[in-house]
Structures are given as structure tokens and as C-alpha cells.
Short mmCIF file of C-alpha atoms in Angstrom, two decimals:
data_model
loop_
_atom_site.label_atom_id
_atom_site.label_comp_id
_atom_site.label_asym_id
_atom_site.label_seq_id
_atom_site.Cartn_x
_atom_site.Cartn_y
_atom_site.Cartn_z
CA MET M 186 -100.35 -128.32 126.41
CA LEU M 187 -97.58 -126.38 128.12
CA PHE M 188 -95.08 -126.86 125.27
CA ARG M 189 -97.47 -127.09 122.32
CA LYS M 190 -96.92 -123.50 121.18
CA GLU M 191 -93.20 -123.48 121.91
CA ARG M 192 -90.61 -123.28 119.17
CA LYS M 193 -89.25 -126.73 118.32
CA PRO M 194 -85.53 -127.22 119.09
CA TRP M 195 -84.56 -128.43 115.62
CA ILE M 196 -80.88 -127.48 115.92
CA THR M 197 -80.49 -129.48 119.12
CA ILE M 198 -82.40 -132.44 117.69
CA THR M 199 -80.24 -132.40 114.55
CA LEU M 200 -76.93 -132.16 116.44
CA SER M 201 -77.98 -134.91 118.86
CA ASN M 202 -78.75 -137.23 115.97
CA ILE M 203 -75.44 -136.37 114.29
CA ALA M 204 -73.61 -137.27 117.52
CA LEU M 205 -75.51 -140.56 117.64
CA CYS M 206 -74.73 -141.31 113.98
CA LEU M 207 -71.04 -140.51 114.45
CA TYR M 208 -70.91 -142.96 117.34
CA VAL M 209 -72.68 -145.69 115.34
CA PHE M 210 -71.02 -145.22 111.94
CA VAL M 211 -67.64 -143.59 112.70
CA GLY M 212 -66.81 -145.01 116.10
CA MET M 213 -65.48 -144.04 119.48
CA ARG M 214 -62.57 -141.71 120.13
CA TRP M 215 -60.14 -144.61 120.45
CA GLU M 216 -61.30 -146.06 117.14
CA VAL M 217 -60.96 -142.80 115.18
CA LEU M 218 -57.77 -141.48 116.82
CA ILE M 219 -55.30 -140.63 114.06
CA TYR M 220 -51.65 -139.91 114.73
CA GLU M 221 -50.74 -138.67 111.25
CA LYS M 222 -52.00 -135.24 110.26
CA THR M 223 -54.43 -135.92 107.43
CA LEU M 224 -57.53 -134.23 106.06
CA LYS M 225 -59.65 -136.93 107.73
CA GLY M 226 -57.95 -136.19 111.04
CA TYR M 227 -58.70 -132.47 110.81
CA LEU M 228 -62.33 -133.15 109.85
CA LEU M 229 -62.72 -135.41 112.86
CA ALA M 230 -61.05 -132.79 115.07
CA LEU M 231 -63.55 -130.25 113.74
CA CYS M 232 -66.37 -132.60 114.77
CA SER M 233 -64.77 -133.34 118.16
CA PRO M 234 -67.67 -131.95 120.27
CA LEU M 235 -69.97 -134.53 118.66
CA LEU M 236 -67.57 -137.48 119.02
CA HIS M 237 -67.55 -139.53 122.23
CA SER M 238 -65.24 -142.01 123.90
CA GLY M 239 -67.88 -144.67 124.56
CA TYR M 240 -71.52 -145.57 125.07
CA PHE M 241 -71.78 -144.18 128.60
CA HIS M 242 -69.96 -140.99 127.59
CA LEU M 243 -72.51 -140.44 124.82
CA THR M 244 -75.62 -141.37 126.82
CA GLY M 245 -74.37 -139.34 129.78
CA ASN M 246 -73.97 -136.20 127.66
CA LEU M 247 -76.96 -136.31 125.30
CA PRO M 248 -79.76 -135.83 127.89
CA PHE M 249 -78.05 -132.76 129.36
CA PHE M 250 -77.29 -131.36 125.91
CA ILE M 251 -80.93 -131.82 124.90
CA ILE M 252 -81.96 -129.89 128.03
CA THR M 253 -79.57 -126.95 127.57
CA GLY M 254 -79.92 -126.84 123.78
CA THR M 255 -83.72 -126.89 124.00
CA LEU M 256 -83.72 -124.07 126.55
CA MET M 257 -81.45 -122.02 124.28
CA GLU M 258 -83.81 -122.55 121.35
CA THR M 259 -87.11 -122.07 123.20
CA TRP M 260 -86.60 -119.95 126.32
CA LEU M 261 -83.57 -117.79 125.47
CA ILE M 262 -84.59 -117.02 121.89
CA LYS M 263 -87.64 -115.14 123.22
CA ARG M 264 -85.42 -112.78 125.19
CA VAL M 265 -82.68 -112.04 122.66
CA SER M 266 -82.51 -111.60 118.90
CA LEU M 267 -82.16 -114.67 116.69
CA LYS M 268 -78.65 -113.53 115.74
CA THR M 269 -77.58 -113.23 119.38
CA CYS M 270 -79.13 -116.58 120.26
CA LEU M 271 -77.29 -118.34 117.43
CA LYS M 272 -74.00 -116.73 118.48
CA LEU M 273 -74.49 -117.87 122.06
CA TYR M 274 -75.56 -121.35 120.96
CA PHE M 275 -72.69 -122.06 118.58
CA SER M 276 -69.81 -120.19 120.27
CA PRO M 277 -69.04 -123.12 122.63
CA PHE M 278 -69.02 -125.49 119.64
CA LEU M 279 -66.62 -123.20 117.77
CA PHE M 280 -64.36 -122.85 120.81
CA THR M 281 -64.28 -126.64 121.29
CA SER M 282 -63.65 -127.41 117.63
CA VAL M 283 -60.91 -124.82 117.14
CA ILE M 284 -59.05 -124.81 120.49
CA PHE M 285 -59.49 -128.34 121.81
CA GLY M 286 -60.07 -129.96 118.42
CA ILE M 287 -58.03 -128.58 115.54
CA PHE M 288 -55.39 -126.79 117.63
CA GLY M 289 -54.95 -129.82 119.90
CA TYR M 290 -54.65 -132.09 116.87
CA LEU M 291 -52.12 -129.75 115.29
CA VAL M 292 -49.93 -129.55 118.42
CA VAL M 293 -50.19 -132.98 120.08
CA GLU M 294 -51.86 -135.01 117.30
CA ALA M 295 -54.85 -135.80 119.51
CA PHE M 296 -58.01 -133.98 120.53
CA SER M 297 -60.57 -134.01 123.31
CA VAL M 298 -64.09 -135.18 122.49
CA GLY M 299 -67.60 -134.88 123.89
CA LEU M 300 -70.44 -132.45 124.45
CA SER M 301 -69.83 -131.85 128.15
CA GLY M 302 -67.84 -128.64 127.62
CA VAL M 303 -70.54 -127.27 125.32
CA ILE M 304 -73.23 -128.22 127.85
CA ILE M 305 -71.47 -126.43 130.71
CA ALA M 306 -70.86 -123.30 128.60
CA GLN M 307 -74.48 -123.18 127.38
CA ASP M 308 -75.74 -123.72 130.92
CA SER M 309 -73.58 -120.86 132.21
CA ILE M 310 -74.93 -118.59 129.45
CA LEU M 311 -78.50 -119.50 130.44
CA ILE M 312 -77.76 -118.75 134.10
CA VAL M 313 -76.64 -115.21 133.19
CA TYR M 314 -79.95 -114.51 131.45
CA ILE M 315 -82.11 -116.35 133.98
CA PHE M 316 -80.75 -114.35 136.92
CA GLU M 317 -81.54 -111.13 135.10
CA HIS M 318 -84.99 -112.47 134.25
CA LEU M 319 -85.64 -113.39 137.89
CA VAL M 320 -85.04 -109.81 138.95
CA GLY M 321 -86.87 -107.99 136.18
CA GLU M 322 -89.96 -109.99 135.19
CA LYS M 323 -92.87 -112.01 136.52
CA LEU M 324 -92.21 -115.75 136.22
CA SER M 325 -94.43 -117.95 134.07
CA LYS M 326 -94.70 -121.75 134.25
CA ILE M 327 -92.18 -122.05 131.41
CA ASP M 328 -89.76 -119.79 133.30
CA ILE M 329 -89.98 -121.96 136.41
CA ILE M 330 -89.37 -125.12 134.37
CA ALA M 331 -86.41 -123.42 132.64
CA ILE M 332 -84.88 -122.50 136.02
CA LEU M 333 -85.25 -126.06 137.33
CA LEU M 334 -83.74 -127.57 134.17
CA VAL M 335 -80.81 -125.16 134.15
CA GLY M 336 -80.21 -126.04 137.78
CA LEU M 337 -80.11 -129.71 136.78
CA GLY M 338 -77.59 -128.98 134.03
CA PHE M 339 -75.53 -126.80 136.37
CA PHE M 340 -75.11 -129.83 138.64
CA GLY M 341 -72.41 -131.07 136.23
CA LEU M 342 -70.29 -127.94 136.72
CA PHE M 343 -70.78 -128.21 140.48
CA MET M 344 -69.54 -131.81 140.46
CA TRP M 345 -66.39 -130.93 138.48
CA SER M 346 -65.65 -128.16 141.01
CA TYR M 347 -66.34 -130.47 143.95
CA GLN M 348 -63.93 -133.08 142.59
CA ILE M 349 -61.09 -130.55 142.67
CA ILE M 350 -61.69 -129.80 146.35
CA GLN M 351 -62.25 -133.42 147.33
CA ALA M 352 -59.59 -135.34 145.46
CA LEU M 353 -57.05 -132.96 143.91
CA PRO M 354 -54.01 -134.42 145.76
CA TYR M 355 -54.83 -137.93 144.51
CA MET M 356 -55.58 -137.17 140.86
CA ASN M 357 -53.34 -137.96 137.91
CA GLU M 358 -52.42 -135.23 135.43
CA TYR M 359 -54.98 -136.40 132.87
CA LYS M 360 -57.84 -136.06 135.37
CA LYS M 361 -56.62 -132.65 136.50
CA ARG M 362 -56.53 -131.41 132.90
CA GLU M 363 -60.00 -132.82 132.30
CA ILE M 364 -61.44 -130.94 135.28
CA VAL M 365 -59.68 -127.68 134.34
CA ILE M 366 -61.03 -127.91 130.78
CA HIS M 367 -64.61 -128.26 132.04
CA LEU M 368 -64.21 -125.34 134.44
CA VAL M 369 -62.78 -123.23 131.60
CA PHE M 370 -65.97 -123.90 129.64
CA GLY M 371 -68.05 -122.79 132.60
CA LEU M 372 -66.08 -119.55 132.81
CA LEU M 373 -66.35 -119.14 129.03
CA GLY M 374 -70.13 -119.41 129.25
CA PHE M 375 -70.39 -116.74 131.95
CA ILE M 376 -68.10 -114.41 129.97
CA LEU M 377 -70.00 -114.94 126.72
CA GLY M 378 -73.39 -114.50 128.34
CA SER M 379 -72.37 -111.38 130.23
CA ALA M 380 -70.60 -109.83 127.22
CA MET M 381 -73.54 -110.41 124.88
CA ARG M 382 -75.93 -109.00 127.47
CA ILE M 383 -73.84 -105.82 127.76
CA ILE M 384 -73.66 -105.52 123.96
CA ASP M 385 -77.44 -105.95 123.66
CA LYS M 386 -78.10 -103.33 126.32
CA ASN M 387 -75.77 -100.82 124.64
CA SER M 388 -77.45 -101.41 121.28
CA GLU M 389 -80.84 -100.67 122.85
CA ILE M 390 -79.68 -97.25 124.06
#
């Protein structure tokens, strides 16, 4: 009953199924890694947020992506314009595909994969809007659920930060880069969310 009248998260459902199909029909990162710059390689780099390195990588990311993506499509879209919501939703995908996908493939002939960066960025965007909502409006049941779910998604960013404090001296360079990349996405989300909020407020004046 609580969600019956809510907008259905079709974008998130579609992207989740594409990620699943890529894993089943294209393969894992190690299976699709291409060292020669080809059109296929660039297309795979473009799809890098939806590719995963293994079963547990995929199943670990999809539930959190479904949570953050659904909140973007149901909770956030009621508080911003459709155009703003789509910009906020897809900006992390674009950043991942261009910077860590195509640019990485162009420079080092390899690219990072997975939805975790997108999840952290989307979660950070949601936090910007939820904090403002907490101050300015009366909370409904949906708002409370949204806050709890965003807190669950934010746990991932907290764990990446905690790993730096706990084990930085013992980490190899690959692990350090992996943590930094995830924290960059968290920062990106806060910047995007805050910037779009300022732009929206100025346009309302």
C-alpha cells in the first residue's frame, strides 16, 4: 500500500538488467579485457559501470544500486524537476564511462568496472537533498524510509573511509587507488548535489 502510488523506477530496473545480461552474455572484466585499442574495447569501456569483475562483485553492487536508483526515481524526482533529476542520476555514469572507462582505456589500455562508484555518488547526492528536506519539511513515512535506505547505502562510503584509517600502511598500490576512486565518487556526489541545488534555488528567484 505504501508504494502503490509511487513512480516505478524503470531506469534503475532497466540498467540493473543490462548489468546482469552483460555479466551473463559478455563476461567478467578479466574475460573482456582488451589490450589493443579497438572499437569493441571502447564500447566496453563506455559500458564499464555496468561490467563487473565477478559474481560477488555484481551481486554486492546490484542491491545497493537498486536502492539508490529507486530513491532517485521516486523520492528525489518529487523535489526537483525531471531534467534536474535525470542530470543527477546519469552524471555519475557519464563520469565513470568517460574518465575511468574511455580515458583509462586510452591511456593505460584498461578500465575500472562496477557500479560502486555510481552508487556512492548517487547516495551522496541524495544526502544533500535529504538534509535540506529534514530541516524544511514535515517527514512522511516515505521520507523516513528514504532516510533509512540512504543511510544503508552510505555505509559503503563509510567503510571505504574506514579502511584508509585502519589499514593504509599495509595496503598495496592497487587497493589504495581503489579506495581513492570510491572516495572521489563520494566527493563528486556532494559537489553535484550541492551545485544543482544552488542552481535550482537561483532559478526560482
